[in-house]
Coordinates of C-alpha atoms in Angstrom, one line a residue:
M1 CA 128.1 103.5 74.1
G2 CA 130.1 106.6 75.2
S3 CA 127.7 107.4 78.0
C4 CA 127.7 103.8 79.2
F5 CA 131.5 103.7 79.9
P6 CA 131.5 106.6 82.5
K7 CA 128.4 105.0 84.2
Q8 CA 130.3 101.7 84.5
L9 CA 133.3 103.5 86.0
E10 CA 131.0 105.1 88.6
R11 CA 129.4 101.7 89.4
R12 CA 132.8 100.1 89.9
K13 CA 133.9 103.0 92.2
A14 CA 130.7 102.7 94.2
I15 CA 131.3 98.9 94.7
S16 CA 134.9 99.4 95.6
T17 CA 134.0 102.2 98.1
E18 CA 131.3 100.0 99.8
R19 CA 133.6 97.0 100.1
K20 CA 136.2 99.3 101.7
V21 CA 133.5 100.4 104.2
L22 CA 132.9 96.8 105.3
H23 CA 136.7 96.0 105.3
D24 CA 137.3 99.0 107.5
L25 CA 134.5 98.0 109.9
H26 CA 135.9 94.5 110.0
Q27 CA 139.3 95.8 110.9
S28 CA 137.8 98.0 113.6
V29 CA 135.5 95.6 115.4
G30 CA 136.7 92.2 114.2
E31 CA 134.5 89.1 114.7
N32 CA 133.5 89.0 118.3
F33 CA 130.2 87.6 119.5
P34 CA 129.4 85.0 122.3
A35 CA 130.8 81.5 121.6
C36 CA 132.2 82.8 118.3
A37 CA 135.1 80.3 118.5
Y38 CA 132.7 77.3 118.9
R39 CA 132.9 74.7 116.1
P40 CA 130.4 71.8 116.1
P41 CA 132.3 68.5 116.3
D42 CA 129.8 67.0 113.8
R43 CA 128.1 69.4 111.4
K44 CA 125.8 66.6 110.1
N45 CA 124.3 66.2 113.5
W46 CA 124.9 69.7 115.0
I47 CA 121.4 70.0 116.5
A48 CA 121.7 66.7 118.2
G49 CA 125.1 67.8 119.5
I50 CA 123.7 70.8 121.3
N51 CA 121.0 68.6 122.9
P52 CA 117.4 68.3 121.5
E53 CA 116.0 68.5 125.1
K54 CA 117.4 72.0 125.5
V55 CA 117.1 73.5 122.0
H56 CA 113.9 75.4 121.5
V57 CA 112.9 76.1 117.9
N58 CA 112.9 79.9 118.4
K59 CA 116.4 79.9 119.9
I60 CA 118.0 78.4 116.8
V61 CA 120.0 80.5 114.3
W62 CA 119.2 78.5 111.3
P63 CA 121.9 78.3 108.6
G64 CA 120.2 78.6 105.2
T65 CA 121.0 78.6 101.5
H66 CA 119.7 81.0 98.9
D67 CA 118.4 79.4 95.8
S68 CA 119.4 76.1 97.3
A69 CA 118.9 73.7 94.3
T70 CA 120.9 75.5 91.7
N71 CA 124.1 73.4 91.7
K72 CA 123.4 72.0 88.3
I73 CA 121.2 74.8 86.8
G74 CA 121.4 75.8 83.2
I75 CA 124.3 74.9 80.8
P76 CA 127.8 74.5 82.4
C77 CA 130.1 77.5 81.6
I78 CA 127.4 79.1 79.4
T79 CA 124.2 79.9 81.4
R80 CA 125.1 78.3 84.7
P81 CA 127.2 81.2 86.0
F82 CA 124.2 83.5 85.7
G83 CA 122.0 81.4 87.9
Q84 CA 124.1 79.1 90.1
C85 CA 124.0 80.2 93.8
Q86 CA 125.2 76.9 95.3
T87 CA 127.7 74.3 94.2
M88 CA 126.7 71.5 96.6
S89 CA 123.8 69.1 96.2
I90 CA 121.0 69.4 98.7
Y91 CA 122.3 66.3 100.5
K92 CA 125.8 67.8 100.8
Q93 CA 124.4 71.1 102.0
L94 CA 122.5 69.3 104.8
V95 CA 125.5 67.2 105.7
T96 CA 127.5 70.5 105.9
G97 CA 125.0 71.9 108.4
T98 CA 122.4 73.8 106.3
R99 CA 119.0 73.6 107.9
V100 CA 116.9 76.0 105.7
L101 CA 116.4 75.3 102.1
D102 CA 115.0 77.7 99.5
I103 CA 113.6 75.8 96.5
R104 CA 112.0 77.5 93.5
V105 CA 109.8 75.4 91.1
Q106 CA 107.9 75.9 87.9
K107 CA 104.7 74.3 86.5
D108 CA 106.4 71.0 85.4
C109 CA 107.8 70.5 88.9
H110 CA 111.4 71.2 87.8
V111 CA 113.5 73.5 89.9
C112 CA 114.3 76.9 88.3
H113 CA 115.9 80.2 88.9
G114 CA 114.3 82.8 86.7
I115 CA 114.3 81.3 83.1
L116 CA 117.1 78.8 83.9
V117 CA 115.9 75.2 84.7
T118 CA 117.5 72.2 86.4
Y119 CA 116.4 68.9 87.8
H120 CA 113.0 67.7 88.9
I121 CA 111.9 68.3 92.5
E122 CA 112.2 64.6 93.0
V123 CA 115.9 65.0 93.2
V124 CA 115.5 67.4 96.1
I125 CA 113.0 65.2 97.9
K126 CA 115.4 62.2 97.5
D127 CA 118.3 64.0 99.0
I128 CA 116.2 65.2 101.9
K129 CA 115.0 61.7 102.6
K130 CA 118.5 60.3 102.4
F131 CA 119.7 62.8 105.0
L132 CA 116.8 62.2 107.3
S133 CA 117.4 58.4 107.2
E134 CA 121.0 59.0 108.3
T135 CA 120.2 61.3 111.2
E136 CA 117.8 61.3 114.2
S137 CA 117.3 64.8 115.6
E138 CA 118.0 67.2 112.8
I139 CA 115.1 69.5 111.8
I140 CA 114.8 71.0 108.4
L141 CA 112.9 74.2 107.4
L142 CA 112.0 73.5 103.8
E143 CA 110.6 76.5 101.8
I144 CA 109.2 75.7 98.4
R145 CA 107.8 78.4 96.2
T146 CA 106.6 78.9 92.7
E147 CA 109.3 81.0 91.0
Y148 CA 108.3 84.6 89.9
G149 CA 106.8 84.6 86.5
H150 CA 105.9 80.9 86.6
Q151 CA 102.7 78.9 87.2
D152 CA 102.1 76.6 90.1
P153 CA 102.7 72.9 89.6
P154 CA 99.2 71.2 89.6
D155 CA 98.2 69.7 93.0
F156 CA 101.7 70.4 94.3
D157 CA 100.5 70.6 97.9
K158 CA 99.2 67.0 97.7
Y159 CA 102.5 65.9 96.1
L160 CA 104.4 67.3 99.0
V161 CA 102.2 65.7 101.6
D162 CA 102.4 62.3 99.7
Q163 CA 106.2 62.5 99.6
L164 CA 106.9 63.9 103.1
G165 CA 103.7 63.4 105.1
E166 CA 105.2 61.1 107.8
V167 CA 107.8 63.6 108.8
L168 CA 105.9 66.9 108.3
I169 CA 105.4 69.1 111.4
N170 CA 101.9 70.5 111.3
Q171 CA 101.4 74.3 111.1
N172 CA 101.0 75.5 114.7
D173 CA 102.1 78.6 116.5
N174 CA 103.1 76.6 119.6
V175 CA 105.9 75.0 117.6
F176 CA 108.1 78.1 118.1
N177 CA 108.3 77.5 121.9
K178 CA 108.8 73.8 121.7
T179 CA 112.1 71.9 122.0
I180 CA 113.4 69.8 119.2
L181 CA 112.7 66.7 121.3
E182 CA 109.0 67.7 121.6
L183 CA 108.8 67.8 117.8
L184 CA 110.4 64.5 117.1
P185 CA 109.9 62.1 115.3
K186 CA 108.6 64.7 112.9
R187 CA 111.4 66.4 111.1
I188 CA 110.3 69.0 108.5
I189 CA 108.6 72.4 108.7
C190 CA 107.5 72.8 105.1
V191 CA 106.5 76.2 103.9
W192 CA 104.6 76.1 100.6
K193 CA 104.3 79.4 98.7
P194 CA 102.1 79.1 95.6
R195 CA 101.5 82.0 93.3
N196 CA 97.9 81.3 92.3
S197 CA 96.8 78.2 94.1
P198 CA 95.1 78.4 97.6
P199 CA 97.6 78.7 100.4
P200 CA 98.0 75.9 103.0
K201 CA 95.3 75.8 105.6
A202 CA 95.8 76.5 109.3
G203 CA 96.7 73.4 111.2
G204 CA 97.6 71.4 108.2
P205 CA 100.9 69.6 107.3
L206 CA 102.1 72.6 105.2
W207 CA 102.8 76.1 106.4
N208 CA 101.7 79.2 104.6
S209 CA 103.9 82.2 103.5
M210 CA 103.2 84.3 106.6
Y211 CA 105.3 81.9 108.6
L212 CA 108.5 82.6 106.7
R213 CA 109.2 86.3 106.0
D214 CA 112.1 88.4 104.8
D215 CA 112.9 91.8 103.3
W216 CA 114.5 91.4 99.9
I217 CA 116.9 94.2 99.2
D218 CA 117.7 94.0 95.5
T219 CA 121.2 95.5 95.2
D220 CA 124.8 94.6 94.2
L221 CA 126.3 97.1 96.7
P222 CA 127.6 95.2 99.7
S223 CA 127.5 97.9 102.4
T224 CA 124.1 99.0 101.3
K225 CA 122.8 95.4 101.7
F226 CA 124.6 94.9 105.0
E227 CA 123.2 98.1 106.6
N228 CA 119.7 97.5 105.2
N229 CA 119.7 93.9 106.5
L230 CA 120.5 95.3 110.0
K231 CA 117.8 98.0 109.7
C232 CA 115.1 95.5 108.6
L233 CA 116.2 93.0 111.3
S234 CA 116.0 95.7 114.0
E235 CA 112.3 96.3 113.0
Q236 CA 111.3 92.7 113.8
P237 CA 110.0 91.5 117.1
P238 CA 112.4 89.5 119.3
I239 CA 112.4 85.8 118.7
S240 CA 110.9 85.2 122.2
S241 CA 107.6 86.8 121.0
R242 CA 107.7 86.1 117.3
K243 CA 105.3 83.5 115.8
F244 CA 107.0 83.4 112.4
F245 CA 110.5 82.8 111.0
Y246 CA 112.4 85.8 109.7
R247 CA 115.2 85.4 107.3
V248 CA 118.3 87.6 106.6
E249 CA 120.2 86.9 103.4
N250 CA 123.9 87.7 103.4
T251 CA 123.8 88.1 99.6
V252 CA 124.0 90.7 96.9
T253 CA 122.3 90.4 93.5
P254 CA 123.7 91.0 90.0
Q255 CA 122.1 94.0 88.4
A256 CA 121.3 94.4 84.7
D257 CA 123.0 97.8 84.4
N258 CA 126.3 96.4 85.5
L259 CA 128.9 94.5 83.4
V260 CA 129.4 91.9 86.0
V261 CA 126.2 89.8 86.1
C262 CA 127.5 86.3 87.1
V263 CA 126.4 85.4 90.6
R264 CA 129.7 84.3 92.2
P265 CA 131.9 87.4 91.7
V266 CA 129.0 89.6 92.7
T267 CA 127.9 87.8 95.9
R268 CA 131.4 87.3 97.2
R269 CA 131.5 91.1 97.7
I270 CA 129.5 90.4 100.9
H271 CA 130.1 86.7 101.5
E272 CA 133.2 87.1 103.7
F273 CA 131.3 89.5 106.1
A274 CA 128.8 87.0 107.6
R275 CA 130.6 86.9 111.0
L276 CA 130.9 90.7 111.0
F277 CA 127.1 90.9 110.5
I278 CA 126.5 88.7 113.6
T279 CA 129.1 90.8 115.5
E280 CA 127.1 94.0 114.6
C281 CA 123.8 92.4 115.6
F282 CA 125.2 92.0 119.1
S283 CA 126.9 95.4 119.1
R284 CA 123.6 97.1 118.1
G285 CA 121.5 95.2 120.5
I286 CA 119.4 93.2 117.9
A287 CA 120.9 89.8 118.2
D288 CA 117.7 88.6 119.9
R289 CA 116.0 89.1 116.5
L290 CA 118.4 87.0 114.4
Q291 CA 116.8 83.7 113.4
I292 CA 117.4 82.5 109.8
F293 CA 120.7 83.5 108.2
S294 CA 121.2 82.5 104.6
T295 CA 123.9 82.8 102.0
D296 CA 125.0 81.9 98.5
F297 CA 127.7 79.2 98.2
I298 CA 127.5 78.1 101.8
D299 CA 130.6 76.8 103.5
E300 CA 131.5 75.3 106.9
D301 CA 132.5 78.6 108.5
F302 CA 129.1 80.1 107.8
V303 CA 127.4 77.1 109.4
D304 CA 129.7 77.3 112.4
A305 CA 128.9 81.0 113.0
C306 CA 125.2 80.2 113.1
V307 CA 125.7 77.2 115.3
A308 CA 127.9 79.2 117.7
V309 CA 125.2 81.8 118.3
T310 CA 122.7 79.0 118.9
Y311 CA 125.1 77.3 121.3
S312 CA 125.5 80.6 123.2
R313 CA 121.8 80.9 123.5
I314 CA 121.3 77.4 124.9
D315 CA 124.3 77.2 127.2
H316 CA 124.7 80.8 128.2
G317 CA 121.4 82.5 127.6
K318 CA 122.9 85.1 125.3
A319 CA 120.6 86.9 122.8

């Protein structure tokens, strides 16, 4: 116990120092990127608002949520704080402007985050269908994976096609250079990532894991995550030549050796610096690589920042 206390003090000092690094950078450079003041007049239909005839898939900065379906995970006030990464339902996230969903499932088709479990995948599908029925031009990138340490739901690929087949966009490298209008009336790019089952086949209605990539940096230190996100992004091909989606997650992760292990107080160490990250992408000449930007506890300002960069690319040819 005696050796644990000094270690915790060191951890707290490291976290405080790293937050100060980001605060100082924010004070120095601010939030300045093309069209940064742009706010979509209708977040529910923001892709339609930019113009589906002009918006190419690879020009979009897709606002995403990390562990999207965890708003009701676990037991309220007991286990939920350790696994909840979003407070909004899937439908509410989509209405707010989210266009990339990260869904984790276990063998019985219930959504989970680690050992914590929540509602059946049917709840997610129902919310998605409701949103699609109320909009005409919004495209969703739906990633569904079997959670680490769990088994694949039986015949889950067939289930997804049965539920969403009419709106699924077939796996095809040419999609990245198409406009939204050219994809319609199809509405969903669905990436299915099983652990043991065969991956989706080329040309089929589901996309395999190679089409949605990221570099997961497992840390609760905000500046470390911020800089590693920039480094990993800089190593990616530009969106103009990329035939896969690349995700950057503006999150930090609770660590077992730290006293603070609830998601919200940990992830807010970096949450406020989303616009600073975009600013640094432009400053460092790597904004042409930014494509999917995800967060815990998504809010309107995060969505607006992503839409603003998309708007600048469409209307002004920036990045």
